[in-house]
């Protein structure tokens, strides 16, 4: 009963906020995106996640809505410490004082899913304790249940029919399941730490798995400020030594792009939400000797290796990744497909681009391959005369997704998440260094990954076997040609023709035939009714006259209904 009451209250809140910000009207008409974003932020994590999912649907949303949904924030009021303490001690089955020498009661950050507290372990290690808001999972489940029930109502709005709402709901459920399970996040954090900590100037906090549960995660405390601090700093101000903030922005922009490409092509495991709030900047003291070892990944034509090298003086800054609830996985097969797509774009091979894109999609309805190739070619031709620096990669990817959706093709979910992460990162990099070409960096990493996967010996074997097989078939070629000519000359040949839009043509033909049949039947009814009424003698029973009149009325009503149906279809068009 209590759950029903909470659903009722939540529904009232949703209706109130939707009415206040005119969400339905604004969204369907693509007006006032800031109001819709504010409404989603007020409604909490479920709606924020829906907005984030829609932020990559450039085929559905205007650029203003895309920008607004990408900037969705989820700052919420922190919970009272008594509730937090009760939850922590219940999860650990220990008192807080048994684990920590210090624990700050006031949270220094609070988002939709949880809040973060600074603390110090008995060992002296400074950590951050991230704890879920009590009751957040049940609140999310109420939202999801209401959203599922509302899908048939939303489907009646014409503008929402092009959105697969059930697919969006599935994605939201999956994403929120991952973000509300801190054990998964702790494993993600440990894997990301292993792959990226000390890669160039990148730092990642260490996770303490012995203190992690489904509702609590404990990470190494990392000093620093949000990257937003650097973005808003005066560009000519000195950051360190003789390096200005503007120069530092360029260095960090390149570092972030290279780090992301390394995550995608080398690790197959990437941070899917690299916005400024999840990126910290550490500025070290350049006067202190900064000898350190740095792990550097190096690609070669036949493989890759990670080495440690000592640098006399590392630059006095570090970029720290935080929050590992949204992560993306790409297996070797998917990375190979992505590489094929990028190389096909680079070589301006439209047919290869189309085939590579098709391999990344699944068909969700009627599909016309010729139309798809034609639309893709018309779009890509516009970019072939541009240099790599002039190509807006995010725009290219968004347009390609739009063409796919228009042709009933659905991108792999991992690729959709990659494009969303790429779009988020591009927004950050554009603020740091507008002149940086992400396409150039992407192309370099894709080529390196291609060479890494390329096995010259294996490729030589494969081509040799193909050549040998073709040589064995060569003597049989004259016989096959002769048999083909005999078949044609004997009249046994058969040609298979494939007609584009065959189903639509047959449907139109069937509709035309049906109209002709109805017209003939109506003409027959009118003619027979006329004969019955005109030729019947006065002595004939009244029944014959009535039958003729009934035929007239039935024909008239049928003609009227057909006319109204035709006018309605024209009006609807």
Coordinates of C-alpha atoms in Angstrom, one line a residue:
X1 CA 0.0 0.0 0.0
X2 CA 2.8 2.4 0.9
X3 CA 4.4 1.8 -2.5
X4 CA 1.1 2.8 -4.2
X5 CA 0.9 6.0 -2.1
X6 CA 4.5 6.8 -3.1
X7 CA 3.7 6.2 -6.8
X8 CA 0.7 8.5 -6.5
X9 CA 2.8 11.3 -4.8
X10 CA 5.5 10.9 -7.4
X11 CA 3.1 11.1 -10.3
X12 CA 1.6 14.3 -8.8
X13 CA 5.1 15.7 -8.6
X14 CA 5.9 14.8 -12.2
X15 CA 2.7 16.3 -13.5
X16 CA 3.3 19.4 -11.5
X17 CA 6.8 20.0 -12.8
X18 CA 5.8 19.0 -16.4
X19 CA 3.0 21.6 -16.2
X20 CA 5.2 24.3 -14.6
X21 CA 7.9 24.0 -17.4
X22 CA 5.5 23.0 -20.2
X23 CA 7.7 20.0 -20.9
X24 CA 5.4 18.2 -23.4
X25 CA 4.7 21.3 -25.4
X26 CA 8.3 22.5 -25.5
X27 CA 9.7 19.0 -26.2
X28 CA 7.3 18.1 -29.0
X29 CA 7.8 21.6 -30.6
X30 CA 11.6 21.6 -29.9
X31 CA 11.3 24.9 -28.1
X32 CA 12.8 26.3 -24.8
X33 CA 15.3 23.4 -24.1
X34 CA 16.6 25.1 -21.0
X35 CA 13.2 24.8 -19.3
X36 CA 13.0 21.1 -20.2
X37 CA 16.6 20.5 -18.9
X38 CA 15.7 22.2 -15.6
X39 CA 12.6 20.1 -15.3
X40 CA 14.6 16.9 -15.8
X41 CA 17.2 18.0 -13.2
X42 CA 14.4 18.7 -10.7
X43 CA 12.9 15.3 -11.3
X44 CA 16.1 13.5 -10.5
X45 CA 18.3 10.6 -11.7
X46 CA 15.8 8.7 -13.9
X47 CA 14.9 11.7 -15.9
X48 CA 18.5 12.9 -16.1
X49 CA 19.4 9.5 -17.5
X50 CA 16.6 9.7 -20.1
X51 CA 17.9 13.2 -21.1
X52 CA 21.5 11.8 -21.4
X53 CA 20.3 8.9 -23.5
X54 CA 18.4 11.3 -25.8
X55 CA 21.4 13.7 -26.1
X56 CA 22.9 11.5 -28.9
X57 CA 19.7 11.4 -30.9
X58 CA 20.5 14.2 -33.4
X59 CA 17.9 12.7 -35.7
X60 CA 15.2 13.5 -33.2
X61 CA 16.4 16.6 -31.3
X62 CA 17.5 20.1 -32.4
X63 CA 21.1 21.2 -31.8
X64 CA 19.9 23.4 -28.9
X65 CA 18.2 20.4 -27.2
X66 CA 21.3 18.2 -27.8
X67 CA 23.5 20.9 -26.1
X68 CA 21.0 21.3 -23.2
X69 CA 20.7 17.6 -22.5
X70 CA 24.5 17.1 -22.6
X71 CA 24.8 19.7 -19.8
X72 CA 22.4 18.0 -17.5
X73 CA 23.6 18.3 -13.9
X74 CA 22.4 16.3 -10.9
X75 CA 23.4 18.3 -7.8
X76 CA 21.0 17.5 -4.9
X77 CA 20.9 18.2 -1.2
X78 CA 22.9 15.9 0.9
X79 CA 21.3 13.5 3.4
X80 CA 21.5 14.0 7.2
X81 CA 24.5 12.3 8.7
X82 CA 22.5 10.1 11.0
X83 CA 20.9 8.4 8.0
X84 CA 24.3 8.0 6.3
X85 CA 25.9 6.6 9.4
X86 CA 23.1 4.1 9.9
X87 CA 23.5 2.9 6.3
X88 CA 27.3 2.7 6.4
X89 CA 27.4 0.7 9.7
X90 CA 24.7 -1.6 8.4
X91 CA 26.7 -2.3 5.2
X92 CA 30.0 -2.8 7.0
X93 CA 28.5 -4.4 10.1
X94 CA 31.1 -2.3 12.0
X95 CA 31.1 1.1 13.7
X96 CA 32.7 3.9 11.6
X97 CA 35.2 4.5 14.4
X98 CA 36.5 0.9 13.9
X99 CA 37.6 1.7 10.3
X100 CA 38.4 5.4 10.3
X101 CA 40.3 7.8 12.6
X102 CA 38.5 10.7 11.0
X103 CA 35.2 11.0 9.1
X104 CA 33.8 14.3 7.9
X105 CA 30.1 14.3 8.7
X106 CA 29.3 17.0 6.1
X107 CA 29.4 15.7 2.5
X108 CA 31.6 17.7 0.1
X109 CA 29.7 16.6 -2.9
X110 CA 26.2 15.3 -3.5
X111 CA 24.6 14.0 -6.8
X112 CA 21.5 12.1 -7.7
X113 CA 22.7 8.6 -6.8
X114 CA 24.9 9.3 -3.8
X115 CA 27.1 11.7 -1.8
X116 CA 30.8 11.8 -0.9
X117 CA 32.6 12.3 2.4
X118 CA 36.3 12.7 3.2
X119 CA 37.7 10.3 5.7
X120 CA 41.1 8.9 7.0
X121 CA 41.7 5.1 7.4
X122 CA 43.4 3.7 10.5
X123 CA 46.5 3.3 8.2
X124 CA 46.6 7.1 7.7
X125 CA 45.4 6.8 4.1
X126 CA 43.1 9.7 3.1
X127 CA 40.0 8.4 1.2
X128 CA 36.7 9.4 -0.2
X129 CA 33.6 7.4 0.9
X130 CA 30.8 7.5 -1.6
X131 CA 27.5 6.3 -0.2
X132 CA 24.1 5.9 -1.8
X133 CA 21.2 8.1 -0.8
X134 CA 18.9 6.0 1.4
X135 CA 15.9 4.9 -0.6
X136 CA 17.3 6.0 -4.0
X137 CA 16.8 2.6 -5.6
X138 CA 13.1 2.3 -4.6
X139 CA 12.6 5.9 -5.9
X140 CA 14.1 5.0 -9.2
X141 CA 12.0 1.9 -9.5
X142 CA 8.9 3.9 -8.9
X143 CA 9.9 6.3 -11.8
X144 CA 10.6 3.4 -14.1
X145 CA 7.3 1.7 -13.3
X146 CA 5.4 5.0 -14.0
X147 CA 7.4 5.6 -17.2
X148 CA 6.5 2.1 -18.4
X149 CA 2.8 2.6 -17.8
X150 CA 2.9 6.0 -19.5
X151 CA 4.5 4.6 -22.8
X152 CA 1.0 3.9 -24.4
X153 CA 0.0 7.5 -23.6
X154 CA 3.1 9.0 -25.1
X155 CA 2.7 6.9 -28.2
X156 CA -0.5 8.9 -29.0
X157 CA 1.6 12.0 -29.4
X158 CA 2.7 12.1 -33.1
X159 CA 6.1 13.6 -32.5
X160 CA 7.1 10.8 -30.1
X161 CA 6.2 7.9 -32.5
X162 CA 9.6 8.1 -34.1
X163 CA 11.2 7.3 -30.8
X164 CA 11.4 3.7 -29.6
X165 CA 10.3 4.5 -26.0
X166 CA 10.6 0.9 -24.9
X167 CA 14.2 0.8 -26.2
X168 CA 15.0 4.0 -24.3
X169 CA 13.5 2.5 -21.1
X170 CA 15.6 -0.6 -21.5
X171 CA 18.8 1.5 -21.9
X172 CA 17.8 3.7 -18.9
X173 CA 17.2 0.6 -16.7
X174 CA 20.6 -1.0 -17.7
X175 CA 22.5 2.2 -17.1
X176 CA 20.8 2.9 -13.7
X177 CA 21.4 -0.7 -12.6
X178 CA 25.1 -0.2 -13.3
X179 CA 25.3 3.2 -11.6
X180 CA 23.4 2.0 -8.5
X181 CA 25.5 -1.1 -7.9
X182 CA 28.7 0.3 -6.3
X183 CA 30.3 -3.1 -6.4
X184 CA 30.3 -2.9 -10.2
X185 CA 31.7 0.6 -10.0
X186 CA 34.5 -0.5 -7.7
X187 CA 35.5 -3.2 -10.2
X188 CA 35.3 -0.6 -13.0
X189 CA 37.5 1.7 -10.9
X190 CA 40.1 -1.0 -10.3
X191 CA 40.3 -1.9 -14.0
X192 CA 40.5 1.7 -15.1
X193 CA 43.3 2.3 -12.4
X194 CA 45.3 -0.7 -13.8
X195 CA 45.0 0.5 -17.4
X196 CA 45.5 4.3 -17.0
X197 CA 47.1 5.3 -13.7
X198 CA 50.4 7.1 -14.5
X199 CA 49.8 6.9 -18.2
X200 CA 51.6 10.2 -19.2
X201 CA 50.1 12.9 -16.9
X202 CA 47.0 10.8 -16.1
X203 CA 46.1 9.8 -12.5
X204 CA 43.3 7.5 -11.3
X205 CA 42.3 7.0 -7.6
X206 CA 43.0 3.6 -6.1
X207 CA 40.0 1.6 -5.0
X208 CA 39.8 -0.2 -1.6
X209 CA 37.7 -3.2 -2.4
X210 CA 37.6 -4.5 1.2
X211 CA 35.3 -1.6 2.1
X212 CA 33.1 -1.6 -1.0
X213 CA 29.5 -2.9 -1.0
X214 CA 26.6 -2.5 -3.3
X215 CA 25.8 0.9 -1.6
X216 CA 29.3 2.1 -0.6
X217 CA 32.6 2.6 -2.5
X218 CA 35.9 3.8 -0.9
X219 CA 38.5 5.4 -3.1
X220 CA 41.8 7.1 -2.6
X221 CA 41.4 10.8 -2.0
X222 CA 42.8 12.9 -4.9
X223 CA 43.5 16.6 -4.3
X224 CA 42.8 19.1 -7.0
X225 CA 40.0 21.2 -8.6
X226 CA 37.4 20.5 -11.2
X227 CA 38.6 21.0 -14.7
X228 CA 35.9 23.7 -14.9
X229 CA 38.3 25.8 -12.8
X230 CA 40.8 25.9 -15.6
X231 CA 38.1 26.5 -18.3
X232 CA 37.0 29.6 -16.5
X233 CA 40.5 30.9 -15.6
X234 CA 41.9 33.9 -17.5
X235 CA 43.8 32.6 -20.5
X236 CA 46.8 34.9 -20.1
X237 CA 47.3 34.2 -16.4
X238 CA 50.4 32.1 -15.6
X239 CA 49.6 28.5 -14.6
X240 CA 53.2 27.5 -13.7
X241 CA 56.7 28.6 -14.5
X242 CA 56.3 30.5 -17.9
X243 CA 53.3 28.4 -19.0
X244 CA 50.0 30.4 -19.4
X245 CA 46.6 29.0 -18.7
X246 CA 45.9 29.1 -22.5
X247 CA 49.0 26.9 -23.2
X248 CA 48.1 24.6 -20.4
X249 CA 44.6 24.2 -21.8
X250 CA 46.1 23.1 -25.2
X251 CA 48.3 20.5 -23.4
X252 CA 45.4 19.1 -21.4
X253 CA 43.1 19.1 -24.4
X254 CA 45.6 16.9 -26.4
X255 CA 46.2 14.7 -23.3
X256 CA 42.4 14.1 -22.9
X257 CA 41.9 13.1 -26.6
X258 CA 44.9 10.8 -26.7
X259 CA 43.9 9.3 -23.4
X260 CA 40.4 8.6 -24.6
X261 CA 41.6 7.1 -27.9
X262 CA 44.0 4.9 -25.9
X263 CA 41.1 3.7 -23.8
X264 CA 39.0 2.9 -26.9
X265 CA 41.6 1.3 -29.2
X266 CA 44.2 -0.2 -26.8
X267 CA 42.1 -1.0 -23.7
X268 CA 38.6 -1.5 -25.1
X269 CA 37.4 0.0 -21.9
X270 CA 36.6 3.7 -21.7
X271 CA 35.2 6.4 -19.4
X272 CA 31.7 7.1 -20.8
X273 CA 31.0 10.3 -19.0
X274 CA 34.1 12.5 -19.2
X275 CA 32.5 15.9 -18.3
X276 CA 34.5 18.6 -16.4
X277 CA 32.9 17.5 -13.1
X278 CA 34.5 14.0 -13.5
X279 CA 37.9 15.4 -14.4
X280 CA 40.2 17.0 -11.8
X281 CA 43.3 19.1 -12.4
X282 CA 46.2 18.8 -10.0
X283 CA 48.9 21.5 -10.1
X284 CA 52.1 20.3 -8.4
X285 CA 54.8 22.4 -7.0
X286 CA 57.4 22.8 -9.8
X287 CA 60.1 23.7 -7.4
X288 CA 60.1 20.3 -5.8
X289 CA 62.1 17.6 -7.6
X290 CA 59.6 15.7 -9.5
X291 CA 61.4 12.5 -10.5
X292 CA 58.9 9.8 -11.4
X293 CA 58.2 6.8 -13.5
X294 CA 55.7 7.0 -16.2
X295 CA 53.9 4.2 -18.0
X296 CA 53.9 4.8 -21.7
X297 CA 51.9 2.6 -24.2
X298 CA 53.7 2.2 -27.5
X299 CA 52.1 0.8 -30.7
X300 CA 54.1 -0.9 -33.3
X301 CA 53.2 -2.5 -36.7
X302 CA 53.1 -6.0 -35.1
X303 CA 51.9 -5.3 -31.6
X304 CA 52.0 -3.1 -28.6
X305 CA 53.6 -2.9 -25.3
X306 CA 53.5 -0.8 -22.1
X307 CA 56.8 0.3 -20.7
X308 CA 57.9 2.3 -17.7
X309 CA 60.4 5.1 -18.2
X310 CA 62.0 7.5 -15.9
X311 CA 61.6 11.2 -16.7
X312 CA 63.9 13.8 -15.1
X313 CA 61.1 16.3 -14.8
X314 CA 57.4 15.6 -15.5
X315 CA 55.2 18.6 -16.2
X316 CA 53.8 19.8 -12.9
X317 CA 50.2 18.9 -13.5
X318 CA 48.0 15.8 -13.5
X319 CA 44.5 15.1 -14.9
X320 CA 42.5 12.9 -12.6
X321 CA 39.6 10.7 -13.7
X322 CA 36.7 10.3 -11.2
X323 CA 33.4 8.5 -11.1
X324 CA 33.4 5.1 -12.8
X325 CA 29.6 4.3 -12.8
X326 CA 29.3 4.8 -16.6
X327 CA 31.9 2.8 -18.5
X328 CA 32.0 1.4 -22.0
X329 CA 33.3 -2.0 -23.2
X330 CA 34.5 -2.7 -26.7
X331 CA 35.6 -6.2 -27.6
X332 CA 38.2 -6.8 -30.4
X333 CA 35.5 -7.6 -32.9
X334 CA 33.8 -4.2 -32.3
X335 CA 37.0 -2.3 -32.3
X336 CA 37.9 -3.9 -35.6
X337 CA 34.6 -2.7 -37.1
X338 CA 35.2 0.8 -35.7
X339 CA 38.7 0.8 -37.2
X340 CA 37.4 -0.3 -40.6
X341 CA 34.8 2.6 -40.5
X342 CA 37.5 5.3 -39.6
X343 CA 39.9 4.0 -42.2
X344 CA 37.1 3.9 -44.9
X345 CA 36.3 7.5 -44.0
X346 CA 39.9 8.5 -44.3
X347 CA 40.3 6.8 -47.7
X348 CA 37.0 8.3 -48.9
X349 CA 35.7 4.9 -49.9
X350 CA 31.9 5.3 -49.6
X351 CA 31.1 1.7 -50.3
X352 CA 33.5 0.6 -47.6
X353 CA 32.0 3.2 -45.2
X354 CA 28.5 1.8 -45.9
X355 CA 29.5 -1.8 -45.3
X356 CA 31.4 -0.9 -42.2
X357 CA 28.5 1.1 -40.8
X358 CA 26.1 -1.8 -41.6
X359 CA 28.3 -4.2 -39.6
X360 CA 27.9 -1.9 -36.6
X361 CA 24.1 -1.9 -36.8
X362 CA 21.1 -4.3 -36.5
X363 CA 18.0 -4.1 -38.7
X364 CA 14.8 -3.0 -36.9
X365 CA 12.4 -2.8 -39.8
X366 CA 12.1 -2.7 -43.6
X367 CA 15.5 -1.8 -45.1
X368 CA 16.4 -0.6 -48.6
X369 CA 20.1 -1.0 -49.1
X370 CA 20.2 1.1 -52.3
X371 CA 18.5 4.0 -50.6
X372 CA 20.9 3.7 -47.6
X373 CA 24.0 3.7 -49.8
X374 CA 22.6 6.7 -51.8
X375 CA 21.8 8.8 -48.8
X376 CA 25.2 8.0 -47.2
X377 CA 27.1 8.9 -50.4
X378 CA 25.2 12.2 -50.8
X379 CA 26.2 13.1 -47.2
X380 CA 29.8 12.0 -47.3
X381 CA 30.6 13.7 -50.6
X382 CA 30.3 17.0 -48.8
X383 CA 33.3 16.1 -46.6
X384 CA 35.6 14.5 -49.1
X385 CA 37.1 17.9 -50.2
X386 CA 37.8 19.0 -46.6
X387 CA 41.0 18.5 -44.7
X388 CA 41.1 16.4 -41.5
X389 CA 41.2 19.6 -39.4
X390 CA 38.1 21.0 -41.0
X391 CA 36.0 17.8 -40.3
X392 CA 33.7 18.0 -37.3
X393 CA 33.8 14.3 -36.3
X394 CA 31.0 14.5 -33.8
X395 CA 28.7 16.1 -36.5
X396 CA 29.7 13.4 -39.0
X397 CA 28.9 10.6 -36.5
X398 CA 25.6 12.2 -35.5
X399 CA 24.6 12.5 -39.2
X400 CA 25.5 8.9 -39.9
X401 CA 23.4 7.8 -36.9
X402 CA 20.5 9.9 -38.3
X403 CA 20.8 8.2 -41.7
X404 CA 20.9 4.8 -40.0
X405 CA 17.7 5.5 -37.9
X406 CA 15.9 6.8 -41.0
X407 CA 16.6 3.5 -42.6
X408 CA 15.5 1.3 -39.7
X409 CA 19.1 0.5 -38.5
X410 CA 19.9 0.6 -34.8
X411 CA 23.5 1.1 -33.7
X412 CA 25.1 -1.3 -31.3
X413 CA 24.5 0.0 -27.7
X414 CA 28.3 0.1 -27.0
X415 CA 28.8 2.2 -30.1
X416 CA 25.9 4.5 -29.0
X417 CA 27.6 4.9 -25.6
X418 CA 30.9 5.6 -27.3
X419 CA 29.4 8.3 -29.4
X420 CA 27.8 9.9 -26.4
X421 CA 31.1 9.9 -24.5
X422 CA 32.9 11.2 -27.6
X423 CA 30.4 14.1 -27.8
X424 CA 30.8 14.9 -24.1
X425 CA 34.6 14.9 -24.5
X426 CA 34.4 17.0 -27.7
X427 CA 32.6 19.7 -25.8
X428 CA 35.3 19.8 -23.2
X429 CA 38.1 19.8 -25.7
X430 CA 36.5 22.5 -27.8
X431 CA 36.6 24.8 -24.7
X432 CA 40.2 23.8 -24.0
X433 CA 41.6 24.1 -27.6
X434 CA 39.1 24.9 -30.4
X435 CA 41.9 24.3 -33.0
X436 CA 42.6 20.7 -32.0
X437 CA 41.4 18.2 -34.7
X438 CA 40.0 15.1 -33.0
X439 CA 39.8 13.5 -36.4
X440 CA 43.6 13.6 -36.8
X441 CA 44.2 12.0 -33.4
X442 CA 41.5 9.4 -34.1
X443 CA 43.0 8.6 -37.4
X444 CA 46.4 8.0 -35.9
X445 CA 45.1 5.7 -33.2
X446 CA 42.9 3.8 -35.7
X447 CA 45.8 3.2 -38.0
X448 CA 48.0 2.0 -35.1
X449 CA 45.3 -0.4 -33.9
X450 CA 45.0 -1.7 -37.5
X451 CA 48.7 -2.4 -37.7
X452 CA 48.6 -3.9 -34.2
X453 CA 45.9 -6.4 -35.4
X454 CA 47.6 -7.0 -38.7
X455 CA 49.6 -10.2 -38.8
X456 CA 51.8 -10.2 -41.9
X457 CA 52.6 -14.0 -41.7
X458 CA 48.9 -14.9 -41.3
X459 CA 47.8 -12.6 -44.0
X460 CA 50.4 -14.1 -46.4
X461 CA 49.1 -17.6 -45.6
X462 CA 45.5 -16.6 -46.2
X463 CA 46.3 -14.9 -49.6
X464 CA 48.5 -17.8 -50.6
X465 CA 45.6 -20.3 -50.0
X466 CA 43.2 -18.1 -51.9
X467 CA 45.6 -18.0 -54.8
X468 CA 46.1 -21.7 -54.8
X469 CA 42.4 -22.4 -54.7
X470 CA 41.8 -20.1 -57.6
X471 CA 44.6 -21.8 -59.6
X472 CA 43.0 -25.2 -59.0
X473 CA 39.7 -23.8 -60.3
X474 CA 41.2 -22.3 -63.4
X475 CA 41.3 -25.5 -65.6
X476 CA 37.5 -25.9 -65.0
X477 CA 36.7 -22.5 -66.3
X478 CA 36.3 -23.4 -70.0
X479 CA 34.0 -26.3 -69.1
X480 CA 31.8 -24.0 -66.9
X481 CA 31.5 -21.4 -69.7
X482 CA 30.5 -24.1 -72.2
X483 CA 27.8 -25.5 -69.8
X484 CA 26.5 -22.0 -69.2
X485 CA 26.2 -21.3 -73.0
X486 CA 24.5 -24.7 -73.5
X487 CA 21.9 -23.8 -70.8
X488 CA 21.1 -20.5 -72.5
X489 CA 20.9 -22.0 -76.0
X490 CA 18.5 -24.7 -74.7
X491 CA 16.1 -22.1 -73.2
X492 CA 16.7 -23.4 -69.6
X493 CA 18.2 -20.1 -68.3
X494 CA 16.3 -18.2 -65.7
X495 CA 16.8 -14.5 -64.6
X496 CA 16.0 -13.5 -61.1
X497 CA 14.9 -9.8 -60.8
X498 CA 14.8 -8.0 -57.5
X499 CA 12.4 -5.0 -57.4
X500 CA 13.1 -2.2 -55.0
X501 CA 10.2 -1.5 -52.6
X502 CA 8.4 -4.6 -53.8
X503 CA 6.1 -4.8 -50.8
X504 CA 5.0 -1.2 -51.2
X505 CA 4.4 -1.7 -54.9
X506 CA 2.3 -4.8 -54.3
X507 CA 0.3 -3.0 -51.5
X508 CA -0.5 -0.1 -53.9
X509 CA -1.4 -2.6 -56.6
X510 CA -3.7 -4.5 -54.3
X511 CA -5.4 -1.2 -53.2
X512 CA -6.0 -0.2 -56.8
X513 CA -7.5 -3.6 -57.6
X514 CA -9.7 -3.4 -54.5
X515 CA -11.0 0.0 -55.6
X516 CA -11.8 -1.3 -59.1
X517 CA -13.7 -4.3 -57.6
X518 CA -15.7 -2.0 -55.3
X519 CA -16.6 0.3 -58.2
X520 CA -17.8 -2.7 -60.3
X521 CA -19.8 -4.0 -57.4
X522 CA -21.4 -0.6 -56.7
X523 CA -22.2 -0.2 -60.4
X524 CA -23.8 -3.6 -60.5
X525 CA -25.9 -2.8 -57.3
X526 CA -27.1 0.5 -58.8
X527 CA -27.9 -1.1 -62.2
X528 CA -29.7 -4.1 -60.6
X529 CA -31.6 -1.8 -58.3
X530 CA -32.7 0.4 -61.2
X531 CA -33.9 -2.6 -63.1
X532 CA -35.9 -3.8 -60.1
X533 CA -37.6 -0.5 -59.5
X534 CA -38.3 0.5 -63.2
X535 CA -39.3 -2.8 -64.7
X536 CA -41.4 -4.2 -61.9
X537 CA -45.2 -4.1 -62.7
X538 CA -47.7 -2.5 -60.2
X539 CA -49.1 -5.9 -59.4
X540 CA -45.7 -7.2 -58.2
X541 CA -45.3 -7.4 -54.4
X542 CA -44.0 -4.3 -52.6
X543 CA -41.0 -6.3 -51.5
X544 CA -39.3 -6.0 -54.9
X545 CA -39.6 -2.2 -54.9
X546 CA -38.2 -2.1 -51.3
X547 CA -35.3 -4.3 -52.4
X548 CA -34.4 -1.9 -55.2
X549 CA -34.6 1.1 -52.9
X550 CA -32.4 -0.7 -50.3
X551 CA -29.8 -1.3 -53.1
X552 CA -29.8 2.5 -53.9
X553 CA -29.4 3.4 -50.2
X554 CA -26.6 0.9 -49.6
X555 CA -24.7 2.1 -52.7
X556 CA -25.2 5.7 -51.7
X557 CA -23.9 5.1 -48.1
X558 CA -21.0 3.1 -49.4
X559 CA -20.0 5.9 -51.8
X560 CA -20.4 8.5 -49.1
X561 CA -18.1 6.5 -46.7
X562 CA -15.5 6.0 -49.4
X563 CA -15.5 9.7 -50.2
X564 CA -15.2 10.6 -46.5
X565 CA -12.4 8.1 -46.1
X566 CA -10.5 9.6 -49.1
X567 CA -10.9 13.1 -47.9
X568 CA -9.7 12.1 -44.4
X569 CA -6.6 10.5 -45.8
X570 CA -5.9 13.6 -47.9
X571 CA -6.4 15.8 -44.9
X572 CA -4.1 13.6 -42.7
X573 CA -1.4 13.8 -45.4

